[in-house]
Amino acid sequence: MPLFRKKSQSQAERLASWRSESLQRGGADDGLAALLEELGAGVSVHNEGTVVEVAGGHLFVGTIDDGTTLSGWSPFEGTYDAAELATLLRRNLDPVLVWTSRSDVGGEEELGARFAVPLDGFERGAVLLALETMAGSLGDEGLAGRARDAREPPRGEAEEQHANARAAEAINVALEAVGLHAETDAERPGIWSVSTDRGAVEAILRDTGESLMLMHELQYSRGEDDLETLRWLLGASDWSSARLGLAPLPGGPGLFSACAVPAHALEPQALAWGIGEVLQLADDYDRLAAG
């Protein structure tokens, strides 16, 4: 018997390994620069990444995870009032790619909007959706509109229903490919309850078929009034490509680890990334909250 037993991988780590082995084309290429030029965005390039002018401010964009995730961050003005922070945490469960986090890099505390999308090569549609959502959230309707028009022509109700059906089928295919079991409910179409080692991860397809929201409930009893707790939750939303968010539940505020994934052309690797990010943040939260 070996003196030291090899530590078994968590499910989050297994999903990350599966995704890494399944990627076909490596990380992003230089398609981002060409796309930003197509959108007419003001851009400057630095060693750390690309800076995009958005709504009079700056959006910092770069790749992480060995080039397989595109991440964006834009600081914004905000007051550290408990009611405001609780509102931001509730919005973190909106089924969109952008969320709010708190950064203190360099010792300076800032609130900001973040996005992260998985890449297998350069995923034009996913990047456009992220830029559209980020620009819209920051109030740059011009850039948001140009990104939306470049992503797809205007759709009617029939086209949206067709896109939703395609996305639902892609989710079923991805779940099978990744080896995850999920239950569905005929009374709640567009929702999957995915079985994981930690319990259920709810997968909720946006009715436009654009994005899939992944959510896992955590143990939480601190409410919405303690300023330091809310600051910590927003800080934890800056650790990775997942976020923490609050939701009103019958017994009081519930806390969720969550991640949104572009669903217009969902690949199994993207689903593995999203669920893995949700589980990893949940594991980190449990470890730190217990300490």
PDB file of N, CA and C in Angstrom, residues 39 81 168 229 232 270 289:
ATOM      1  N   LEU A  39     -16.842  46.224 -35.680  1.00  0.00           N
ATOM      2  CA  LEU A  39     -17.862  46.897 -34.884  1.00  0.00           C
ATOM      3  C   LEU A  39     -17.597  48.387 -34.730  1.00  0.00           C
ATOM      4  N   ASP A  81     -23.239  50.423  -0.299  1.00  0.00           N
ATOM      5  CA  ASP A  81     -24.417  50.406   0.552  1.00  0.00           C
ATOM      6  C   ASP A  81     -24.994  48.993   0.500  1.00  0.00           C
ATOM      7  N   ALA A 168     -32.289  23.673 -27.272  1.00  0.00           N
ATOM      8  CA  ALA A 168     -32.713  22.595 -26.374  1.00  0.00           C
ATOM      9  C   ALA A 168     -32.151  21.257 -26.839  1.00  0.00           C
ATOM     10  N   THR A 229     -20.595  40.815   4.561  1.00  0.00           N
ATOM     11  CA  THR A 229     -20.948  39.563   3.887  1.00  0.00           C
ATOM     12  C   THR A 229     -21.222  39.810   2.413  1.00  0.00           C
ATOM     13  N   TRP A 232     -18.061  40.434   0.532  1.00  0.00           N
ATOM     14  CA  TRP A 232     -17.326  39.186   0.346  1.00  0.00           C
ATOM     15  C   TRP A 232     -17.924  38.364  -0.794  1.00  0.00           C
ATOM     16  N   ALA A 270     -18.453  23.417 -23.963  1.00  0.00           N
ATOM     17  CA  ALA A 270     -18.937  24.623 -23.293  1.00  0.00           C
ATOM     18  C   ALA A 270     -19.816  24.270 -22.106  1.00  0.00           C
ATOM     19  N   ALA A 289     -16.160  29.466   3.478  1.00  0.00           N
ATOM     20  CA  ALA A 289     -17.231  29.822   4.408  1.00  0.00           C
ATOM     21  C   ALA A 289     -17.119  29.027   5.695  1.00  0.00           C
TER      22      ALA A 289
END
